[in-house]
Every structure is written in structure tokens, then in C-alpha cells.
Short mmCIF file of C-alpha atoms and ligand atoms in Angstrom, two decimals:
data_model
loop_
_atom_site.label_atom_id
_atom_site.label_comp_id
_atom_site.label_asym_id
_atom_site.label_seq_id
_atom_site.Cartn_x
_atom_site.Cartn_y
_atom_site.Cartn_z
CA MET I 1 41.05 43.47 -3.92
CA GLY I 2 42.37 45.42 -0.88
CA SER I 3 44.80 44.28 1.79
CA PRO I 4 44.31 40.98 3.63
CA GLU I 5 43.07 43.06 6.59
CA ASP I 6 40.51 44.82 4.37
CA GLN I 7 39.38 41.51 2.95
CA ALA I 8 39.04 40.03 6.43
CA PHE I 9 37.03 43.04 7.63
CA GLY I 10 34.86 42.85 4.49
CA LEU I 11 34.12 39.22 5.19
CA LEU I 12 33.31 40.01 8.82
CA SER I 13 30.91 42.77 7.75
CA GLU I 14 29.26 40.44 5.26
CA TYR I 15 28.65 37.86 7.99
CA ALA I 16 27.52 40.42 10.55
CA ASN I 17 25.03 41.96 8.13
CA GLY I 18 23.72 38.65 6.85
CA PHE I 19 20.57 38.96 8.96
CA MET I 20 19.78 42.30 7.29
CA VAL I 21 19.87 40.62 3.88
CA SER I 22 17.42 37.98 5.09
CA GLN I 23 15.14 40.68 6.48
CA VAL I 24 15.15 42.62 3.20
CA LEU I 25 14.02 39.44 1.47
CA PHE I 26 11.39 38.62 4.11
CA ALA I 27 10.00 42.19 4.19
CA ALA I 28 9.76 42.51 0.42
CA CYS I 29 7.92 39.16 0.27
CA ASP I 30 5.63 40.08 3.20
CA LEU I 31 4.73 43.42 1.64
CA GLY I 32 3.95 41.80 -1.71
CA VAL I 33 6.59 43.65 -3.74
CA PHE I 34 7.31 40.77 -6.11
CA ASP I 35 3.65 39.88 -6.68
CA LEU I 36 2.86 43.52 -7.44
CA LEU I 37 5.69 43.80 -9.95
CA ALA I 38 4.70 40.48 -11.55
CA GLN I 39 1.24 41.87 -12.20
CA ALA I 40 2.37 45.31 -13.42
CA PRO I 41 2.48 45.62 -17.23
CA GLU I 42 5.72 47.62 -17.00
CA PRO I 43 8.44 48.43 -14.44
CA LEU I 44 7.19 50.62 -11.57
CA GLY I 45 8.82 53.53 -9.74
CA ALA I 46 9.13 53.53 -5.94
CA ALA I 47 6.27 56.03 -5.55
CA ALA I 48 3.92 53.84 -7.61
CA VAL I 49 4.94 50.74 -5.63
CA ALA I 50 4.42 52.61 -2.34
CA ALA I 51 1.01 53.91 -3.44
CA ARG I 52 -0.20 50.43 -4.41
CA LEU I 53 1.20 48.69 -1.32
CA GLY I 54 0.14 51.47 1.08
CA THR I 55 3.73 51.86 2.33
CA SER I 56 5.88 54.95 2.92
CA GLY I 57 7.61 56.41 -0.14
CA HIS I 58 10.89 56.74 1.78
CA GLY I 59 10.98 53.20 3.18
CA THR I 60 9.84 51.67 -0.10
CA GLU I 61 12.60 53.35 -2.09
CA LEU I 62 15.25 52.09 0.35
CA LEU I 63 13.85 48.57 0.27
CA LEU I 64 13.61 48.45 -3.53
CA ASP I 65 17.16 49.73 -3.95
CA ALA I 66 18.48 47.11 -1.52
CA CYS I 67 16.53 44.44 -3.46
CA ALA I 68 18.10 45.68 -6.68
CA SER I 69 21.63 45.39 -5.24
CA LEU I 70 20.77 41.87 -4.09
CA ARG I 71 19.64 41.05 -7.64
CA LEU I 72 16.12 40.38 -6.42
CA LEU I 73 14.97 43.26 -8.61
CA ALA I 74 16.18 44.82 -11.85
CA VAL I 75 16.30 48.59 -11.96
CA GLU I 76 16.31 50.86 -14.98
CA THR I 77 16.29 54.63 -15.09
CA GLN I 78 13.61 56.34 -17.16
CA ALA I 79 13.72 60.15 -17.44
CA GLY I 80 15.85 60.30 -14.30
CA GLN I 81 13.43 58.08 -12.34
CA ALA I 82 14.27 54.53 -11.20
CA ALA I 83 11.79 51.86 -12.29
CA TYR I 84 11.84 48.34 -10.82
CA ALA I 85 10.97 44.93 -12.24
CA ASN I 86 11.39 41.33 -11.14
CA THR I 87 14.54 39.44 -12.08
CA ALA I 88 14.52 35.82 -13.26
CA LEU I 89 15.26 34.78 -9.65
CA SER I 90 12.33 36.69 -8.10
CA ALA I 91 9.95 35.72 -10.91
CA ALA I 92 10.75 32.03 -10.34
CA TYR I 93 10.87 31.90 -6.55
CA LEU I 94 9.24 34.99 -5.02
CA VAL I 95 5.97 35.34 -6.91
CA SER I 96 2.96 33.46 -5.47
CA ALA I 97 1.70 32.29 -8.85
CA SER I 98 5.03 30.70 -9.82
CA PRO I 99 5.01 26.87 -9.67
CA THR I 100 8.39 27.07 -7.92
CA SER I 101 7.36 29.78 -5.43
CA GLN I 102 9.22 29.66 -2.09
CA LEU I 103 7.04 32.30 -0.43
CA ASP I 104 5.51 30.00 2.19
CA MET I 105 8.94 28.79 3.30
CA LEU I 106 10.26 32.36 3.44
CA ARG I 107 7.25 33.39 5.51
CA TYR I 108 7.95 30.53 7.93
CA LEU I 109 11.66 31.39 8.09
CA GLY I 110 10.88 35.05 8.76
CA ARG I 111 8.14 34.59 11.33
CA THR I 112 9.17 31.42 13.17
CA THR I 113 12.69 30.16 12.43
CA TYR I 114 14.22 33.62 12.74
CA LEU I 115 12.82 34.02 16.26
CA CYS I 116 14.37 30.71 17.37
CA TRP I 117 17.73 31.70 15.88
CA ALA I 118 17.72 34.83 18.05
CA HIS I 119 18.46 32.36 20.89
CA LEU I 120 21.21 30.37 19.14
CA ALA I 121 23.82 31.02 21.85
CA GLU I 122 21.39 29.77 24.49
CA ALA I 123 20.60 26.72 22.34
CA VAL I 124 24.32 25.91 22.11
CA ARG I 125 24.70 26.42 25.87
CA GLN I 126 21.73 24.18 26.68
CA GLY I 127 21.98 21.78 23.71
CA ARG I 128 18.27 22.07 23.05
CA ASN I 129 15.60 23.83 20.99
CA GLN I 130 14.35 27.30 21.88
CA TYR I 131 10.55 27.19 21.68
CA GLY I 132 10.41 28.15 25.36
CA GLN I 133 12.56 31.26 24.90
CA ALA I 134 11.11 32.28 21.54
CA PHE I 135 7.42 31.52 22.05
CA GLY I 136 6.94 30.65 25.72
CA VAL I 137 5.78 27.12 24.94
CA PRO I 138 7.13 23.88 26.45
CA SER I 139 8.81 21.54 23.96
CA GLY I 140 8.73 18.23 25.83
CA ASP I 141 6.43 17.08 23.04
CA LEU I 142 8.33 18.48 20.06
CA PHE I 143 5.51 18.63 17.53
CA ALA I 144 3.06 20.03 20.10
CA ALA I 145 5.48 22.99 20.20
CA VAL I 146 5.92 23.10 16.41
CA TYR I 147 2.12 22.98 15.95
CA ARG I 148 1.31 25.28 18.88
CA SER I 149 -1.61 26.93 17.08
CA GLU I 150 -3.65 26.09 14.02
CA GLY I 151 -2.14 29.03 12.15
CA GLU I 152 1.36 27.84 12.95
CA ARG I 153 0.54 24.29 11.91
CA LEU I 154 -0.78 25.45 8.54
CA ARG I 155 2.18 27.77 8.03
CA PHE I 156 4.56 24.85 8.66
CA MET I 157 2.64 22.48 6.38
CA ARG I 158 2.60 25.00 3.55
CA ALA I 159 6.24 25.97 4.05
CA LEU I 160 7.57 22.43 4.01
CA GLN I 161 6.39 21.63 0.54
CA ASP I 162 8.09 24.59 -1.13
CA VAL I 163 11.52 23.05 -1.50
CA TRP I 164 10.04 19.95 -3.10
CA ARG I 165 8.51 22.14 -5.82
CA VAL I 166 12.12 22.66 -6.91
CA HIS I 167 13.93 19.46 -5.87
CA GLY I 168 11.13 16.89 -5.45
CA ARG I 169 11.10 15.44 -8.92
CA ARG I 170 14.87 14.96 -9.10
CA LEU I 171 14.87 13.27 -5.68
CA MET I 172 12.03 10.90 -6.46
CA ALA I 173 13.78 9.98 -9.71
CA THR I 174 17.12 9.25 -7.97
CA PHE I 175 16.18 5.58 -7.70
CA ASP I 176 13.74 3.60 -9.80
CA LEU I 177 10.83 3.28 -7.37
CA SER I 178 8.52 1.59 -9.85
CA THR I 179 8.89 -1.69 -7.97
CA PHE I 180 7.23 0.03 -5.00
CA PRO I 181 4.06 1.05 -6.75
CA VAL I 182 1.57 2.08 -4.07
CA ILE I 183 2.70 5.44 -2.70
CA CYS I 184 1.78 6.97 0.63
CA ASP I 185 1.13 10.72 0.36
CA LEU I 186 1.83 13.37 2.93
CA GLY I 187 -0.88 15.80 1.86
CA GLY I 188 -2.62 15.34 -1.47
CA GLU I 189 -3.78 18.92 -1.10
CA TYR I 190 -1.73 20.17 -3.98
CA LEU I 191 -2.36 17.25 -6.30
CA PRO I 192 -3.63 18.66 -9.58
CA VAL I 193 -6.92 17.05 -10.63
CA ALA I 194 -5.51 16.10 -14.01
CA ARG I 195 -2.71 14.11 -12.38
CA ALA I 196 -5.11 12.50 -9.93
CA SER I 197 -7.35 11.29 -12.69
CA ARG I 198 -4.40 9.55 -14.40
CA CYS I 199 -3.87 7.47 -11.26
CA GLN I 200 -7.39 6.35 -10.48
CA ALA I 201 -6.76 2.64 -11.06
CA PRO I 202 -6.87 0.58 -7.85
CA PRO I 203 -3.48 -0.53 -6.49
CA ARG I 204 -2.17 -3.80 -7.82
CA ARG I 205 0.82 -3.97 -5.51
CA PRO I 206 1.56 -3.21 -1.86
CA ALA I 207 1.57 0.29 -0.40
CA LEU I 208 4.44 2.75 -0.21
CA SER I 209 4.17 4.79 3.00
CA VAL I 210 5.37 8.39 3.37
CA PRO I 211 5.27 9.79 6.92
CA GLY I 212 5.15 13.62 6.81
CA CYS I 213 2.74 16.33 5.94
CA SER I 214 3.42 18.16 2.73
CA GLY I 215 2.36 15.70 0.08
CA ALA I 216 4.62 17.29 -2.49
CA LEU I 217 7.03 14.35 -2.72
CA ALA I 218 4.13 11.95 -2.99
CA ARG I 219 2.75 14.05 -5.83
CA GLU I 220 6.05 13.67 -7.66
CA CYS I 221 5.93 9.89 -7.08
CA LEU I 222 2.45 9.77 -8.58
CA SER I 223 3.64 11.68 -11.59
CA LEU I 224 6.80 9.58 -12.09
CA TYR I 225 5.24 6.21 -11.31
CA PRO I 226 1.66 6.30 -12.62
CA GLY I 227 -0.59 3.65 -11.12
CA CYS I 228 0.98 3.96 -7.69
CA GLN I 229 -1.01 4.55 -4.53
CA VAL I 230 0.06 6.89 -1.75
CA THR I 231 -0.80 6.69 1.94
CA VAL I 232 -0.15 9.78 4.05
CA PHE I 233 0.79 8.80 7.57
CA ASP I 234 1.05 11.72 9.96
CA LEU I 235 -0.09 13.04 13.31
CA PRO I 236 -3.89 13.23 13.69
CA GLU I 237 -3.98 17.06 13.75
CA VAL I 238 -1.96 17.19 10.53
CA VAL I 239 -4.20 14.71 8.77
CA LEU I 240 -7.28 16.60 9.98
CA ALA I 241 -5.83 19.93 8.81
CA ALA I 242 -4.83 18.44 5.45
CA LYS I 243 -8.32 17.06 4.93
CA THR I 244 -10.01 20.26 6.13
CA HIS I 245 -7.92 22.82 4.31
CA PHE I 246 -6.60 21.08 1.25
CA SER I 247 -9.48 18.76 0.23
CA PRO I 248 -7.73 15.71 -1.25
CA PRO I 249 -9.89 13.94 -3.81
CA GLU I 250 -11.88 11.10 -2.16
CA GLY I 251 -11.19 7.64 -3.54
CA GLY I 252 -8.13 8.86 -5.45
CA PRO I 253 -4.65 7.38 -5.33
CA ILE I 254 -3.89 9.30 -2.15
CA GLY I 255 -5.12 8.22 1.28
CA PHE I 256 -4.49 9.51 4.80
CA LEU I 257 -3.75 7.61 7.94
CA ALA I 258 -3.54 9.39 11.28
CA GLY I 259 -1.20 8.10 13.95
CA ASP I 260 1.99 8.42 15.95
CA PHE I 261 4.82 6.66 14.17
CA PHE I 262 6.58 5.99 17.48
CA LYS I 263 3.57 4.24 19.02
CA ASP I 264 0.82 3.27 16.61
CA PRO I 265 0.88 0.37 14.15
CA LEU I 266 2.44 1.42 10.85
CA PRO I 267 0.58 0.48 7.69
CA GLU I 268 2.12 -2.49 5.90
CA ALA I 269 3.93 -1.24 2.84
CA ASP I 270 6.73 -2.20 0.54
CA LEU I 271 8.45 1.18 0.70
CA TYR I 272 8.54 3.83 3.41
CA ILE I 273 9.76 7.32 2.61
CA LEU I 274 11.25 9.24 5.52
CA ALA I 275 11.82 12.73 4.11
CA ARG I 276 13.25 15.24 6.57
CA VAL I 277 11.89 13.11 9.40
CA LEU I 278 15.03 11.50 10.87
CA HIS I 279 16.79 14.87 11.13
CA ASP I 280 14.16 15.94 13.68
CA TRP I 281 15.18 13.26 16.16
CA THR I 282 18.01 11.92 18.32
CA ASP I 283 19.89 8.79 17.21
CA GLN I 284 17.95 6.85 19.82
CA ALA I 285 14.55 7.99 18.51
CA CYS I 286 15.68 7.37 14.89
CA SER I 287 16.71 3.82 15.81
CA GLN I 288 13.34 3.24 17.45
CA LEU I 289 11.47 4.55 14.39
CA LEU I 290 13.60 2.65 11.87
CA ALA I 291 13.18 -0.59 13.83
CA ARG I 292 9.39 -0.11 13.68
CA VAL I 293 9.58 0.61 9.94
CA HIS I 294 11.71 -2.50 9.40
CA GLN I 295 9.21 -4.60 11.31
CA ALA I 296 6.24 -3.28 9.29
CA CYS I 297 8.02 -3.47 5.94
CA ARG I 298 7.36 -6.38 3.61
CA ALA I 299 10.30 -8.62 2.74
CA GLY I 300 12.02 -7.14 -0.31
CA GLY I 301 10.57 -3.75 0.52
CA GLY I 302 12.61 -0.85 1.74
CA VAL I 303 12.98 2.63 3.06
CA LEU I 304 13.92 5.82 1.24
CA VAL I 305 15.58 8.42 3.46
CA VAL I 306 15.59 11.96 2.06
CA GLU I 307 17.77 14.43 3.92
CA SER I 308 20.35 17.16 3.50
CA LEU I 309 23.65 15.29 3.92
CA LEU I 310 26.83 16.45 5.57
CA ASP I 311 30.16 15.63 3.91
CA SER I 312 31.72 12.42 5.21
CA ASP I 313 34.05 14.39 7.53
CA GLY I 314 31.23 16.69 8.68
CA ARG I 315 33.23 19.76 7.52
CA GLY I 316 30.61 20.92 5.05
CA PRO I 317 28.70 21.88 3.08
CA LEU I 318 27.90 25.09 4.93
CA PRO I 319 24.15 25.09 4.10
CA THR I 320 23.79 21.63 5.70
CA GLN I 321 25.87 22.70 8.71
CA LEU I 322 23.50 25.67 9.12
CA TYR I 323 20.49 23.34 8.77
CA SER I 324 22.04 21.24 11.52
CA LEU I 325 22.14 24.30 13.78
CA ASN I 326 18.56 24.94 12.71
CA MET I 327 17.72 21.45 13.94
CA LEU I 328 19.33 22.42 17.24
CA VAL I 329 17.14 25.54 17.70
CA GLN I 330 13.94 23.98 16.32
CA THR I 331 13.99 20.20 16.87
CA GLU I 332 15.63 17.38 18.84
CA GLY I 333 17.84 16.25 15.97
CA ARG I 334 20.66 17.19 13.63
CA GLU I 335 21.81 16.70 10.05
CA ARG I 336 24.02 13.66 9.50
CA THR I 337 26.64 12.21 7.16
CA PRO I 338 25.76 9.34 4.78
CA ALA I 339 27.76 6.99 7.04
CA GLN I 340 25.69 8.03 10.07
CA TYR I 341 22.46 7.23 8.21
CA HIS I 342 23.95 3.95 6.98
CA ALA I 343 24.77 2.97 10.56
CA LEU I 344 21.23 3.79 11.76
CA LEU I 345 19.69 1.84 8.86
CA ALA I 346 21.97 -1.16 9.28
CA ALA I 347 21.33 -1.29 13.03
CA ALA I 348 17.59 -1.44 12.30
CA GLY I 349 18.17 -4.46 10.02
CA PHE I 350 18.18 -2.81 6.58
CA ARG I 351 20.72 -3.95 3.96
CA ASP I 352 21.77 -3.07 0.38
CA ILE I 353 22.08 0.55 1.45
CA GLN I 354 22.60 2.77 -1.60
CA ASP I 355 23.45 6.46 -1.74
CA GLY I 356 21.74 8.59 -4.36
CA GLY I 357 25.04 10.44 -4.62
CA THR I 358 23.54 13.51 -6.25
CA ARG I 359 25.02 15.77 -3.54
CA GLY I 360 22.36 18.37 -4.10
CA LEU I 361 20.86 20.36 -1.24
CA TYR I 362 18.91 17.18 -0.48
CA ASP I 363 19.82 13.62 -1.32
CA ALA I 364 18.21 10.19 -1.06
CA ILE I 365 19.39 6.92 0.47
CA LEU I 366 17.60 3.68 -0.38
CA ALA I 367 17.85 0.60 1.84
CA ARG I 368 16.13 -2.78 1.62
CA LYS I 369 14.74 -5.18 4.14
C1 SAM N 401 10.07 18.12 9.13
S1 SAM N 401 8.48 17.52 8.71
C2 SAM N 401 8.80 16.74 7.15
C3 SAM N 401 7.56 16.66 6.28
C4 SAM N 401 7.79 16.04 4.90
N1 SAM N 401 8.29 14.69 5.01
C5 SAM N 401 8.69 16.90 4.06
O1 SAM N 401 9.85 16.55 3.83
O2 SAM N 401 8.23 17.96 3.62
C6 SAM N 401 8.28 16.16 9.84
C7 SAM N 401 6.94 15.49 9.71
O3 SAM N 401 6.85 14.41 10.67
C8 SAM N 401 5.55 14.44 11.24
N2 SAM N 401 5.61 13.82 12.57
C9 SAM N 401 6.30 14.26 13.64
N3 SAM N 401 6.15 13.43 14.68
C10 SAM N 401 5.34 12.43 14.25
C11 SAM N 401 4.82 11.26 14.87
N4 SAM N 401 5.12 10.97 16.15
N5 SAM N 401 4.03 10.46 14.14
C12 SAM N 401 3.73 10.75 12.85
N6 SAM N 401 4.21 11.84 12.20
C13 SAM N 401 4.99 12.67 12.90
C14 SAM N 401 5.22 15.92 11.31
O4 SAM N 401 3.86 16.19 11.48
C15 SAM N 401 5.76 16.40 9.98
O5 SAM N 401 4.83 16.24 8.97
#
């Protein structure tokens, strides 16, 4: 236990060293440690890992031991030699072939987000994102900064879908969306052919629009609500990249529409999903967007907002407070409480506002026109 002073110093050290923990995780993913161990028929020693990854024996041993203490690896001693294997956590989330792999998000966090966080104090001082400081790019047009190169755009698009591999199904099942049957996809790139072929029937009801790029939530909608149709509405460069790199099946239940949701006509639909979109923007921009959605929405239709929600008093949970700071360093927005989203939705004319109430890392709010 230790004295209160010891405990306080322990906590301080834990916080101060938090970035080292993240870097251990990022480096082990970048080097391919978890993929290598997933493919090995038996646990491997540090020398064998180093030989196969082309890394130093010394550095590899230190990294693997740190991973073991973080429970990212299991270690057993055979004839006095340590041998490493994946744990359930790393097998589920840190191996590329896993259906719940988070590797693309971790890559984005390590190579992009981390660099913006290096300027957190400046972001707090200025009250604005740090693309200028971190990457030397102007951020007057937010997504021109986010998508400052094709590589960065693809990295972002791939990263964003990872969390929905884990939470997407639960979120899309929070409300019964079967009365909004035609679904608008944000990247049908990962739609398995088998699922696509189950949804080939032409839409019988109006479209459900999903602004965004990943397509993973739309895929869950297609799986939960067979017969639906999905339209992906996103910026032209995102739609082009999705079509070029991820080859959605032509004529399937997923279609793309390129445009700027602040300026261009929105497709008529009976449900619009705004997943991690409002948190990118100021209240003023959110109001503008929601008013446009309300105008385009059919009577009886609605909007599904998917976001990480702050507690009603804003005092937690910590992960959402940290995401809010992340919005500060990377966007123009913030995370909000349910009441703040309710107020934005009501001001745009939406009614019957319902909370999903799951209080997971992400939650859904459904509102009707
Ligand atoms: C934070 S991402 C969320 C993506 C997806 N909804 C998800 O949850 O994974 C925000 C999305 O909004 C899109 N976006 C940003 N500004 C836009 C605009 N003016 N018009 C259309 N889409 C826009 C981005 O390209 C991106 O796909």
C-alpha cells in the first residue's frame, strides 16, 4: 500500500510515464511483434523475434519484457530462456488478421494524433487545433488539413472503422432502425461479398443517409436490417479514395454520393446517421448541419447521432474528457453531454429525442422530424 505520499508519487509517475506505455504499444504494433507471434507455431524467444523482425536483440528483449508486464504478451521460461506469446487481448486487437483488429487506429494514433498532442499546452493557450505546429499545414479548412496527403487520408479512413469492428453492431442495434430501411454507407469497402449478396433487392423504402467515410457502421446496418440500402455521403476526395482503394460492389445495396454537407444538397432520406461527425465542429456549425439535415429529412424520418458522451455534469468519464481534448488538438469541436446534443437537435427542429442510454464508450441518440 505505502504511505499517502508514496501513493501520490506512484500515481504521478504512472501519469508521467503514460506516454511511454503508449509508445511501447505503438512500437510493438509497428514492428509486427503481434503478427509474428500469431503466426509462430509456438512461443518465441527474444533472439528469434529479433532475427525474424530484423531488429536488435537488446532492444527487442526490452520491448517484449515491457509488453509482458503490460499484459500484451504472455511470457514463459523454458530451460532458463524467456519465450513470448500473444495474450487474449493482443490476439483479439493487435493482430492484423483478427476481425476486431485495432491496428489501423493505433497506427493513426502513433503517427498523427500523438504529434498533435505534443502541442497540447499550445492548443489550450490558443483554443485551436495544432496541424500548423505539428505538420506545418494551415487548418482553415479542417478536413483539408486532416487529409493533407493521400497517404494520410487513407490512414484516417482505415483507422476510423476499427472501433466499429468492436462497438458497431451494439450501437446499430440500440434502436430498432428497421423502419428506416435504405441505409447510406460510408465506405462499402469492407462489406463482405456474402453479406452484399443478401441485400441485393432494390430498395422499397426511402434512403437512410450516413455522412462519413468508414462504412463500418453501414455494414452493421446492412447485416442487422437486411433489405436496406445505404448511401455514403462524404467529401469528394473520400468518395474517390473509397471507390479507388476499396472497390465497393457496383449495383449493390451501398452507393456513394460526393459532396459538402455544409453546402451541397443532401440526399432525401428517412434517416441520417451522424457518427462522430458533430464532435468535429463548433455548436454553430453543428446547428447549421442539423438544420440542413432536418430540411432534407422526410416527415417521420430522423437522425441518429453516434458519439462518445460526457456525463451530464461534464465531470467524466475520463476517456471522453480525453477525447474532448483530442478534438481540441485535431478538430474544431468537442465531446458533449446528452443534454448538449438534445439542445442542438431540438433547436434544429427535431423532436422525440431518445437516448440509447448504453453508456458505453460510444452511445446513440435518436431524434425524429
Ligand atoms: C471523424 S470522421 C467520422 C467518420 C465515420 N462517421 C465514423 O464514425 O467512423 C468525420 C467524417 O466527416 C466527413 N466530412 C467532413 N467534412 C465534411 C463535409 N463538409 N461534407 C461531407 N463530409 C464531411 C469526413 O470526410 C469524415 O469521413
